[in-house]
Short mmCIF file of C-alpha atoms in Angstrom, two decimals:
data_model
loop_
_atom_site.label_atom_id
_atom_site.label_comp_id
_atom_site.label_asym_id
_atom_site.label_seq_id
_atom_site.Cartn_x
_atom_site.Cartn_y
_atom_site.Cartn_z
CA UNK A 2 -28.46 3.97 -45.74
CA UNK A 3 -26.27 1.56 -45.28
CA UNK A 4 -24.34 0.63 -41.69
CA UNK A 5 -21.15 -0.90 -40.50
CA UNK A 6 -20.85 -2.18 -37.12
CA UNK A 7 -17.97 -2.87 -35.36
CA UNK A 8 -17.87 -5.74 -33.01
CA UNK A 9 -18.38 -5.12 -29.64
CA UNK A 10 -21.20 -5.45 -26.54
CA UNK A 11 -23.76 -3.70 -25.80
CA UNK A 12 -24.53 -2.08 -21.95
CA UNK A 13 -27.00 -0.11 -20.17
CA UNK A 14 -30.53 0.51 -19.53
CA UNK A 15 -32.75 1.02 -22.46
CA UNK A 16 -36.70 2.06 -22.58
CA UNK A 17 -38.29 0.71 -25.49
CA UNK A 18 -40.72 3.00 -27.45
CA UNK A 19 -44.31 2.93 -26.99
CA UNK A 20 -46.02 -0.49 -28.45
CA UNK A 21 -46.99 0.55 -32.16
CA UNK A 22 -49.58 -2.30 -31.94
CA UNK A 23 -51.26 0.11 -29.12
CA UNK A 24 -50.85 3.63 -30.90
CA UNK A 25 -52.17 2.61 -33.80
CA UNK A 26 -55.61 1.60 -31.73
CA UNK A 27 -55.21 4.11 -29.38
CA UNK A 28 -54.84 7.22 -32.30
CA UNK A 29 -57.94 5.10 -33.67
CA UNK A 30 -60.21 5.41 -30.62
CA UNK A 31 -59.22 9.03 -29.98
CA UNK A 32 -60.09 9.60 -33.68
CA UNK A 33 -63.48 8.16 -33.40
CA UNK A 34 -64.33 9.77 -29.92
CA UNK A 35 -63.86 13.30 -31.73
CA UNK A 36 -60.57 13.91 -29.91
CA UNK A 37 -57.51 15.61 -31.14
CA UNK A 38 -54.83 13.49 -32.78
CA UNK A 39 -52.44 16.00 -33.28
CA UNK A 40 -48.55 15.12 -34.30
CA UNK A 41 -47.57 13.98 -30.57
CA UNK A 42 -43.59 14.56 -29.95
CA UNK A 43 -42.68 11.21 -28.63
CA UNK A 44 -40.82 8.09 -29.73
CA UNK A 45 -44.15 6.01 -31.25
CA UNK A 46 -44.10 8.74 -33.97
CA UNK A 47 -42.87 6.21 -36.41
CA UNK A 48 -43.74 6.03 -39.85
CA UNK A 49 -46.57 3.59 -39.37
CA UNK A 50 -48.20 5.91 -36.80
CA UNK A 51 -47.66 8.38 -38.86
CA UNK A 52 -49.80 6.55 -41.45
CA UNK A 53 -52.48 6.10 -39.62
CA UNK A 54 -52.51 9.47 -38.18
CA UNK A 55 -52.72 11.17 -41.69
CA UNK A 56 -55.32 8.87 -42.60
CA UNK A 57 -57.54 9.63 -39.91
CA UNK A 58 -56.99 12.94 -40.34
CA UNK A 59 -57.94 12.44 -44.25
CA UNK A 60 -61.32 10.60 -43.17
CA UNK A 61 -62.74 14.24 -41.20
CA UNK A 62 -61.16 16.06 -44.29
CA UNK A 63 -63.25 17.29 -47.08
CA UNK A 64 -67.10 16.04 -48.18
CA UNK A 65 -68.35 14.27 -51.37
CA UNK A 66 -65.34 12.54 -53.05
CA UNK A 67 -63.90 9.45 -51.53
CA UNK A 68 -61.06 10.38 -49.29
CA UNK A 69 -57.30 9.15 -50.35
CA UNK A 70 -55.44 7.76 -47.83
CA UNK A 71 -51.99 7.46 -47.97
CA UNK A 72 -50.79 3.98 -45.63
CA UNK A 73 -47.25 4.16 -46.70
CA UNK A 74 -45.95 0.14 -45.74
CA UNK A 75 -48.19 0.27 -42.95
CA UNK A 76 -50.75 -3.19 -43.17
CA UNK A 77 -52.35 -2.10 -39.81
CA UNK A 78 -53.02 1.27 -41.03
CA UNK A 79 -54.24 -0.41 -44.50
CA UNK A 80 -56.67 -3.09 -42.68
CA UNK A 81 -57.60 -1.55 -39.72
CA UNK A 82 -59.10 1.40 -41.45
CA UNK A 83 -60.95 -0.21 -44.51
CA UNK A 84 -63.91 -0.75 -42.71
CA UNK A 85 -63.72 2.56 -40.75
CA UNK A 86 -63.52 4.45 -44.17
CA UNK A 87 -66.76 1.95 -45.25
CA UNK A 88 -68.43 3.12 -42.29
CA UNK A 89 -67.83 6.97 -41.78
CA UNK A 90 -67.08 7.72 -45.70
CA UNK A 91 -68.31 4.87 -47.85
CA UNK A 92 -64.89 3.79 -49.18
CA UNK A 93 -61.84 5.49 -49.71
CA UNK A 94 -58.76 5.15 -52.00
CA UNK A 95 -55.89 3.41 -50.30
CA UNK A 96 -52.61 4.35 -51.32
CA UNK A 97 -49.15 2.45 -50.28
CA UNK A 98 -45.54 1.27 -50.88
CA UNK A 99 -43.64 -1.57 -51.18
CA UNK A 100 -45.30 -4.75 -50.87
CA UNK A 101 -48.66 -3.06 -48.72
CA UNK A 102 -50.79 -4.17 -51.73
CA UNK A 103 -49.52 -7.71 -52.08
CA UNK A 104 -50.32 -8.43 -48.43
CA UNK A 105 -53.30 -10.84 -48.53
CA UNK A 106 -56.78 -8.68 -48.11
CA UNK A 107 -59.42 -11.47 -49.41
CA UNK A 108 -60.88 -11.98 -46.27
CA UNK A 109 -62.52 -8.29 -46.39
CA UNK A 110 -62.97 -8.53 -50.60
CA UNK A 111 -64.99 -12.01 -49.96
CA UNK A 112 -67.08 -10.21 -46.85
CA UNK A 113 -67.20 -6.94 -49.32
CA UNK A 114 -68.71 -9.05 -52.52
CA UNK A 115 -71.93 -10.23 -50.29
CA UNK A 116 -72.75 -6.81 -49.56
CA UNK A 117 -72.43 -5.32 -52.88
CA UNK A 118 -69.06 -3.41 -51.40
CA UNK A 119 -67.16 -3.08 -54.22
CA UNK A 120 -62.59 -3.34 -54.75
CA UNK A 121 -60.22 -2.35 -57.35
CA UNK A 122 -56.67 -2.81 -57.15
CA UNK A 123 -54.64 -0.43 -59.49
CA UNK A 124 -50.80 -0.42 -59.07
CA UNK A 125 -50.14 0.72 -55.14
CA UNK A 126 -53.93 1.85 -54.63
CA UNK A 127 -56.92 -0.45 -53.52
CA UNK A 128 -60.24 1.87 -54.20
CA UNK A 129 -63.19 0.59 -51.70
CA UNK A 130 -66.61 1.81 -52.06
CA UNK A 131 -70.29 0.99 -50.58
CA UNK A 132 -71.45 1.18 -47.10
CA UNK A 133 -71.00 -1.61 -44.42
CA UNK A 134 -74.42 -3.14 -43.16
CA UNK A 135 -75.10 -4.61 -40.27
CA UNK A 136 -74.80 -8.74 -40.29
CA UNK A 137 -72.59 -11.56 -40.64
CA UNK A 138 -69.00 -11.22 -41.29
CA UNK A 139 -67.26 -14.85 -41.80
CA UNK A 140 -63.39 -14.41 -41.23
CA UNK A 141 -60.75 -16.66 -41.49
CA UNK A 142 -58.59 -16.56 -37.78
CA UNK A 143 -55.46 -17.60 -39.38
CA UNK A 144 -54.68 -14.99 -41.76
CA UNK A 145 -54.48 -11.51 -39.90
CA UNK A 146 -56.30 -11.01 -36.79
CA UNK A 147 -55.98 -7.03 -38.45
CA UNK A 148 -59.04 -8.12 -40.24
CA UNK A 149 -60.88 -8.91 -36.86
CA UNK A 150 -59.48 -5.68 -34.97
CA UNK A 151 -60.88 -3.80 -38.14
CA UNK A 152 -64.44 -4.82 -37.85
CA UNK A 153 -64.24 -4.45 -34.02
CA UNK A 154 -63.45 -0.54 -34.17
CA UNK A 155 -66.49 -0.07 -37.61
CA UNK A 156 -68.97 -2.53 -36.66
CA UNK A 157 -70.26 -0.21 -33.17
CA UNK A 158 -70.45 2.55 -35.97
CA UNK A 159 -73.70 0.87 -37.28
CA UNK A 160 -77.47 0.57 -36.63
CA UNK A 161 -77.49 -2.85 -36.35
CA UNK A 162 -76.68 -5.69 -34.31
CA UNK A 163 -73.65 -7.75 -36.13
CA UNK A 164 -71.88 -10.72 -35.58
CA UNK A 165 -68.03 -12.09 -36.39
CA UNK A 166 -67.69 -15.17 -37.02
CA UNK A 167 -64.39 -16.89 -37.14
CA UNK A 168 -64.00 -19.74 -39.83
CA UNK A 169 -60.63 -20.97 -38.34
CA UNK A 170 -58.98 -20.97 -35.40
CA UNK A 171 -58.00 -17.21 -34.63
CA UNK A 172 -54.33 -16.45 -34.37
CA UNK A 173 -52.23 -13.52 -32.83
CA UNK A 174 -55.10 -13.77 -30.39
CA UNK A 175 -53.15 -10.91 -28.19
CA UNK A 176 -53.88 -8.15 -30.68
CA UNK A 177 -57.03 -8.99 -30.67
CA UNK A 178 -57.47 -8.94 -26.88
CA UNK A 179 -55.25 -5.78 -27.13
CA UNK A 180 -58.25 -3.87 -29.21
CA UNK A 181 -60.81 -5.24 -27.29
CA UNK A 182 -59.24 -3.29 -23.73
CA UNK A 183 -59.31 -0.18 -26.40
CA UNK A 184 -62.98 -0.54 -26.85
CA UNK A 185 -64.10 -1.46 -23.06
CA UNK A 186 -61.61 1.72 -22.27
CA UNK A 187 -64.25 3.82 -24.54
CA UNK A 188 -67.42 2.35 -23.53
CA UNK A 189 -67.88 0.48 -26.80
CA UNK A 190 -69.99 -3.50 -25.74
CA UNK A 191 -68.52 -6.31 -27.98
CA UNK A 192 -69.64 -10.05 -26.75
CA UNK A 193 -67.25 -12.97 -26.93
CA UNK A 194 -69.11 -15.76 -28.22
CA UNK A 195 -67.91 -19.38 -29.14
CA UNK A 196 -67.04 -18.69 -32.62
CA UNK A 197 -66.54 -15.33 -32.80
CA UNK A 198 -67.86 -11.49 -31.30
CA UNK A 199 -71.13 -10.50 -31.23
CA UNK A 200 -71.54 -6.19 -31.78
CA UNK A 201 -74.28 -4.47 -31.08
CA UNK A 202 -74.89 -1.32 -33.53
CA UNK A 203 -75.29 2.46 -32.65
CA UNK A 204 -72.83 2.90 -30.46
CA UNK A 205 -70.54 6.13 -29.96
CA UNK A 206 -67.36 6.07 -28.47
CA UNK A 207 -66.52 7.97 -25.62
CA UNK A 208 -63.55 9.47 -23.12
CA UNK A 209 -60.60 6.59 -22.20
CA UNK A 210 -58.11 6.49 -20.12
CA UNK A 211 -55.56 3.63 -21.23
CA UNK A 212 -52.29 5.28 -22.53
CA UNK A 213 -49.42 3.97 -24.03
CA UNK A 214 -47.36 1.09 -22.91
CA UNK A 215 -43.66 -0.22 -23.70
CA UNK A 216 -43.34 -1.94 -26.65
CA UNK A 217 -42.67 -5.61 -26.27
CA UNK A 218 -42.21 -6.51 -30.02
CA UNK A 219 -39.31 -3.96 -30.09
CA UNK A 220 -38.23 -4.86 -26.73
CA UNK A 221 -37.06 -8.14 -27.82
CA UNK A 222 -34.71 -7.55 -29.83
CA UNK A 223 -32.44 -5.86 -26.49
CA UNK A 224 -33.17 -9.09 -24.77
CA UNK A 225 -31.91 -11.42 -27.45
CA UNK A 226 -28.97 -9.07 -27.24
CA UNK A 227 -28.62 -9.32 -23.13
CA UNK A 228 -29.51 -13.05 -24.08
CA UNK A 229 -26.16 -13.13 -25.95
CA UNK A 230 -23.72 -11.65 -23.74
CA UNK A 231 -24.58 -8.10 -23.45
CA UNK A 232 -25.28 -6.70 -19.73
CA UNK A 233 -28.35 -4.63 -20.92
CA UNK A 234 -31.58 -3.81 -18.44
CA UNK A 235 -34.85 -3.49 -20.55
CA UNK A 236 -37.21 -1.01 -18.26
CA UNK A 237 -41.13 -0.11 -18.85
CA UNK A 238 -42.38 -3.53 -19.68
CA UNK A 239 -45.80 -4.24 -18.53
CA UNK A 240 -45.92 -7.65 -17.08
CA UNK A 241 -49.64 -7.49 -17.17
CA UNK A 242 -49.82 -6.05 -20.34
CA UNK A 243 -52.43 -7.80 -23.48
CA UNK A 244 -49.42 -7.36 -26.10
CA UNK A 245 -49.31 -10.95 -27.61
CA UNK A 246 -45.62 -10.67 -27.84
CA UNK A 247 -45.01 -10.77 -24.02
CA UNK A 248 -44.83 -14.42 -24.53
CA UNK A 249 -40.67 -13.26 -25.52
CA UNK A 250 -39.88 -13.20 -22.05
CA UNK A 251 -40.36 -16.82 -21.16
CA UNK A 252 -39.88 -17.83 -25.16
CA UNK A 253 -35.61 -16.39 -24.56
CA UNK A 254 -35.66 -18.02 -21.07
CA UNK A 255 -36.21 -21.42 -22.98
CA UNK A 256 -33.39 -20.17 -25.27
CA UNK A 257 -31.27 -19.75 -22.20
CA UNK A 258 -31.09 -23.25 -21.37
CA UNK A 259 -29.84 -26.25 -22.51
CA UNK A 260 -31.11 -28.87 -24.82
CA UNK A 261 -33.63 -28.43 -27.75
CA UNK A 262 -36.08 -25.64 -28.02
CA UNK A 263 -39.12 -25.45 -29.81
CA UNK A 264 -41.16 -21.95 -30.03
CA UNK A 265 -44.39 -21.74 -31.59
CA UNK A 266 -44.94 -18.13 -33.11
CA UNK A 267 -48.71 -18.73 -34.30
CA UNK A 268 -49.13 -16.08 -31.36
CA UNK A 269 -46.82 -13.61 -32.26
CA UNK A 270 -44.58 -14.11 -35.71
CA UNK A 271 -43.15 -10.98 -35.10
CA UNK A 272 -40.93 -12.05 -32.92
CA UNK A 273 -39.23 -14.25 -35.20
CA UNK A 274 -35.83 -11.80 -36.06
CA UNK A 275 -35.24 -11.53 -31.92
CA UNK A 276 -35.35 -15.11 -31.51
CA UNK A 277 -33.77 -16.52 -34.42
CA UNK A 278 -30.66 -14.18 -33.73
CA UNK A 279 -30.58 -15.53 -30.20
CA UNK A 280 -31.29 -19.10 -31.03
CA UNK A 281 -28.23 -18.84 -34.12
CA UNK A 282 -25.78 -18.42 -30.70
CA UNK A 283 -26.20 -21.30 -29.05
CA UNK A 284 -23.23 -23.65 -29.47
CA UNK A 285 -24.39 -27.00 -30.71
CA UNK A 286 -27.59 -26.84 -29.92
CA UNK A 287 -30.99 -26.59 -31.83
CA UNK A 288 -34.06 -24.22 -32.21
CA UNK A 289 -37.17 -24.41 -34.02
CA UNK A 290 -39.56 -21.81 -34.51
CA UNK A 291 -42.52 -23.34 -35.92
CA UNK A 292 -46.25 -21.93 -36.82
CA UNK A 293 -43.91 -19.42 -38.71
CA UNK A 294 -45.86 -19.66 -42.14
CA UNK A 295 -47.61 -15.70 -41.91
CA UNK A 296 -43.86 -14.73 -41.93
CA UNK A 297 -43.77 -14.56 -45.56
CA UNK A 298 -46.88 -12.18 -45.67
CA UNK A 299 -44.41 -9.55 -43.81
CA UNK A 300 -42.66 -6.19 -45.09
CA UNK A 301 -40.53 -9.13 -46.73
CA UNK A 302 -40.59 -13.00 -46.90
CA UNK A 303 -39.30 -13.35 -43.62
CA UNK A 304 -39.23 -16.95 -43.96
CA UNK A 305 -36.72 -16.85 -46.32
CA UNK A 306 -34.92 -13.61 -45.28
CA UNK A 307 -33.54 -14.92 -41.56
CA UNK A 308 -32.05 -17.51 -42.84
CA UNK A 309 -30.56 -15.88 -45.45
CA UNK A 310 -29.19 -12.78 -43.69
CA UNK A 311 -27.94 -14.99 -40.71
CA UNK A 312 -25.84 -17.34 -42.68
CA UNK A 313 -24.68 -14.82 -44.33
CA UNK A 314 -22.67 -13.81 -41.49
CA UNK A 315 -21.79 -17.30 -40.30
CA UNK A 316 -25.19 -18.74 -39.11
CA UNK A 317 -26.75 -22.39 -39.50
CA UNK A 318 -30.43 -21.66 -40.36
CA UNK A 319 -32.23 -23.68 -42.53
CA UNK A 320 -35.89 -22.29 -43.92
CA UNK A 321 -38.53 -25.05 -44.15
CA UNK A 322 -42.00 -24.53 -45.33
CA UNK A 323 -43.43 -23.16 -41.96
CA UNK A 324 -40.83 -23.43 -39.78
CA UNK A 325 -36.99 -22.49 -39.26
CA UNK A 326 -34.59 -25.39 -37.87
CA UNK A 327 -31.61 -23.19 -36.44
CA UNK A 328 -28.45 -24.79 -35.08
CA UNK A 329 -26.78 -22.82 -32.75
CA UNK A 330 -22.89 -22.06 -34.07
CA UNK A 331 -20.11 -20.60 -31.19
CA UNK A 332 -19.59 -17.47 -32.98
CA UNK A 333 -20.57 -15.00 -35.91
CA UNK A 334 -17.75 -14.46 -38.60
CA UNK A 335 -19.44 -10.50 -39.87
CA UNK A 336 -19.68 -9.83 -43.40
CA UNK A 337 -22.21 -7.74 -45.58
CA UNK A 338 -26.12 -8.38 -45.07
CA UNK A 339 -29.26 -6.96 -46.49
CA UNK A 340 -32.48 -5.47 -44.43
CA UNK A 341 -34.69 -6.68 -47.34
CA UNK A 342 -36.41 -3.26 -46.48
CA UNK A 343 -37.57 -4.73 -43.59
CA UNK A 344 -37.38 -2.94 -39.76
CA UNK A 345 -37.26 -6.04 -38.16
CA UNK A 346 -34.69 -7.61 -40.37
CA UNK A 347 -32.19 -4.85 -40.13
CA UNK A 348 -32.43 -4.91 -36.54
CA UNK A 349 -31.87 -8.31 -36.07
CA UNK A 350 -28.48 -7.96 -37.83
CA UNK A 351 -27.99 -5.00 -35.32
CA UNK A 352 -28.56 -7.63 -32.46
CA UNK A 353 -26.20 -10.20 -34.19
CA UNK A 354 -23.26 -7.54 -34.89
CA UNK A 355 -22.99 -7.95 -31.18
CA UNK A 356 -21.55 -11.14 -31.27
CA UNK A 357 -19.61 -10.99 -34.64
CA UNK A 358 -15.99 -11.46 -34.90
CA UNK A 359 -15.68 -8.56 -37.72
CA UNK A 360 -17.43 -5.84 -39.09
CA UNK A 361 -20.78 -6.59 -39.75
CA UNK A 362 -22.40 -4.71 -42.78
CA UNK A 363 -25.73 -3.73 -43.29
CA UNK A 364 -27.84 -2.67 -46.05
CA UNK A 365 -30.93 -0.44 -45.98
CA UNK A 366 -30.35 0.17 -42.56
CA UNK A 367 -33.05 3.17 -42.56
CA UNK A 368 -35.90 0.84 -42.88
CA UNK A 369 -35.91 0.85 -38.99
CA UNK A 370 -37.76 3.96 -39.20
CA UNK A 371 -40.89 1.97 -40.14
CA UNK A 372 -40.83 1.25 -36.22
CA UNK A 373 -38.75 2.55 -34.20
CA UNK A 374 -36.91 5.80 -35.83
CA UNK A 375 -33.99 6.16 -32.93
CA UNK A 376 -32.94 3.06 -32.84
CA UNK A 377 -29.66 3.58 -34.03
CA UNK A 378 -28.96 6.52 -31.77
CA UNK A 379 -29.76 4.25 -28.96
CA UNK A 380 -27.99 1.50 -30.17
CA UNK A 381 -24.92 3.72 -29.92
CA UNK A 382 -25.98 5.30 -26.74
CA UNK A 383 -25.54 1.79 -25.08
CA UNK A 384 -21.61 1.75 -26.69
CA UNK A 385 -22.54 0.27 -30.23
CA UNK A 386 -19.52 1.55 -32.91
CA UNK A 387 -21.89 2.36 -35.76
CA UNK A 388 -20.58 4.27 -38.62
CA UNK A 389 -23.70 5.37 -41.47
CA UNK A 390 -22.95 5.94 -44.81
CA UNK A 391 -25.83 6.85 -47.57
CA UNK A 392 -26.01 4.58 -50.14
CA UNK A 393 -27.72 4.46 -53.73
CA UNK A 394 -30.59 1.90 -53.81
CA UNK A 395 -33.34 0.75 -56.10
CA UNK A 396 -36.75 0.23 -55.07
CA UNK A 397 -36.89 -3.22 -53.11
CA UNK A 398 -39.07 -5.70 -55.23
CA UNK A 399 -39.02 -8.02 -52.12
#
C-alpha cells in the first residue's frame, strides 16, 4: 500500500497500544502457566503477537512430530521460543518471512553444538532438534538480549540448576529487566549474579497479575511529532515502567534544546526512526545517535535506511559505521520515500510528513501492521490528510 500525505499538523490526545515487548512475554507466561491465550480483541493484536500466539498454540498441538511454527517477521517470536520448543517439544521447525532468517542466531547454534542440539537452515525455515540440559550457557550481551529473555522463560522448565553467563557487556538491558518482572509475577526464582543469572531447575509457573502497559517504543514516534510542532498529548505511559525505551522521554527533551546532542541507543536502538526524524528538524544544529550498530540487524538495515529515506525528502543525515551524524535543516521539501518493509521506517516518514512543505509519499505503507495495525486510522483521527492507494510490489530483498 502505498500513502500520500498532505502537509499539515497533527492534534489531540493519543493512547499508544499495548507495549509488544510486554505481550509477547506476557502471552508467553500465560502459555506456560496452562492459561488460555485465546485471540484477545485489543490493539497489541499485531502481527508479531499474532506470531507468537499461533506458535504457542502450535507447541500444545499434536504429539510425536516436531511442531512447525510459523514466526512470520517476528525475531522475538523466532528467539524467544527456540529454547521453549527445546524444552517442552525437543525442537521444532521455524518458519518466517523476509529477512527473520538472516537475523543473527549463532549465539543459540554455538550453545546448541555443546549439547549435541542440532540446526538446519533451509530457505525461510530453521529446524531445531535435541533437548536442552541443564548447565552453562555462554552468551554474548551485545547481540540480542532476545537470546537472554529466551533462556530465562526455558531454563525453570528443567531439572537442573543452570547458569547464564554473559561474555560481553549485556545490552538493551530493559528487556531483559522487563522479562525478569514476568517471571517474579509467576513465581519463577532467577538470581542476578556478576556475570550473568543463575536458574534453578524444576520450576512451574504459576497465576500473575502484571497486565499490559502503554507502549513506549510506539509512543515515540507521537512525541517526536509534538517535538516538531504538533500540539499532541501522549496518555498511558508508565513512568515507572521496565520498558528500556522510556529513556525517549528525556532522550527528545535533549533534542528540545539547543546546542549539540549526542544519544546513545545501545539501550534501546529502536528508537532510532523517532529520534532521527526529530533530530533532522532542528535548524542548524547537530545530532548523533551513536551505539547504533544492531540497527542493521533490524526488519531492514536501518543504518542505512534513515538516512536514506530522510534525505530523500530534504534531510541532512549522514550514515557512519555505528552511528548517524544528523544536521538539523529548517524544513522538509516532501517527495516519494520507501518503508523498506519496515514498521518503524514507514512511520517515521508519517512523523516527518508533518513538517513537509509538499506531499510526502510513501511506499509500503502497510508494513505498520507488523506493530501497530491502526496506526493510520489514528494518524488521521488526530487531522492527518492521508489518502491510501494499493500498489503492486515485489517481495522486499532488504
Amino acid at each position: 500500500m502505498t500513502v500520500m500525505i498532505e502537509p499539515g499538523l497533527l492534534a489531540g490526545a493519543v493512547t499508544p497500544p499495548p507495549s509488544k515487548s510486554q505481550a509477547h512475554r506476557l502471552l508467553i507466561a500465560r502459555a506456560l502457566a496452562g492459561e488460555n491465550i485465546a485471540d484477545p480483541a485489543h490493539r497489541a493484536d499485531s502481527q508479531d503477537i499474532r506470531a507468537t500466539r499461533d506458535c504457542l498454540k502450535s507447541l500444545w498441538e499434536g504429539e510425536g512430530e516436531l511442531p512447525v511454527l510459523e514466526c512470520g517477521e517476528s525475531g522475538s517470536t523466532l528467539r524467544f521460543l527456540i529454547p521453549v520448543a527445546l524444552a517442552l517439544r525437543g525442537g521444532g521447525m521455524f518458519r518466517g518471512r523476509g529477512r527473520l532468517m538472516d537475523r543473527p542466531q549463532e549465539p543459540y547454534f554455538r550453545i546448541f553444538d555443546g549439547m549435541g542440539i542440532t540446526h538446519r537452515r533451509e530457505g525461510d525455515s530453521l529446524t531445531v532438534r535435541g533437548r536442552l540440559r541443564p548447565g552453562e550457557y555462554p552468551l554474548p550481551g551485545d547481540v540480542s538480549s532476545q537470546f537472554v529473555t529466551g533462556l530465562l522463560f526455558a531454563l525453570p522448565l528443567l531439572e537442573g540448576e543452570s547458569i547464564i553467563r554473559l561474555t560481553s557487556p549485556l545490552e538493551s538491558r530493559g528487556y531483559v529487566d522487563m522479562t525478569l518482572q514476568v517471571l517474579r509475577d509467576r513465581g519463577i526464582r532467577v538470581e542476578e549474579l556478576p556475570e550473568g543469572f543463575r536458574v534453578p531447575g524444576g520450576q512451574q509457573y504459576g497465576r500473575g497479575t502484571l497486565g499490559e502497559e502503554a507502549d513506549y517504543s510506539q509512543a515515540a514516534f507521537w512525541l517526536a511529532a509534538a517535538g516538531l510542532g504538533s500540539p499532541l498529548t501522549v496518555d498511558g505511559l508508565d513512568p515507572d515502567s521496565t520498558q528500556g525505551d522510556r529513556c525517549a522521554v528525556p532522550y527528545f527533551q535533549q533534542l528540545a534544546g539547543p546546542g549539540r546532542v549526542e544519544l546513545d541507543i545501545a539501550q534501546c536502538p529502536d528508537l532510532a526512526p523517532a529520534l532521527a526524524v526529530r533530530a533532522a528538524l532542528r535548524p542548524g544544529q547537530t545530532a548523533r545517535l551513536v551505539n547504533a550498530g544492531r540497527l542493521r540487524l533490524k526488519e531492514c538495515d536501518r543504518l542505512a535506511a534513515i538516512p536514506e529515506e530522510l534525505n530523500k525528502l530534504g534531510g541532512q543525515l549522514t550514515e557512519g559505521a555505528d552511528f548517524l551524524e544528523i544536521r538539523g535543516v529548517e524544513r522538509l521539501l516532501g517527495g516519494v520515500a520507501d518503508s523498506h518493509n519496515d514498521h518503524r521506517i514507514a512511520m517515521m516518514l508519517a512523523v516527518a510528513a508533518t513538517r513537509a512543505e509538499g506531499t510526502v509519499t510513501i511506499r509500503g505503507a502497510e508494513s505498520v501492521a507488523k506493530s501497530y495495525p491502526d496506526f493510520w486510522e489514528v494518524y488521521e483521527s488526530l487531522g492527518g490528510r492521508v489518502l491510501r492507494q494499493r500498489e503492486e510490489r515485489e517481495a522486499c530483498d532488504m
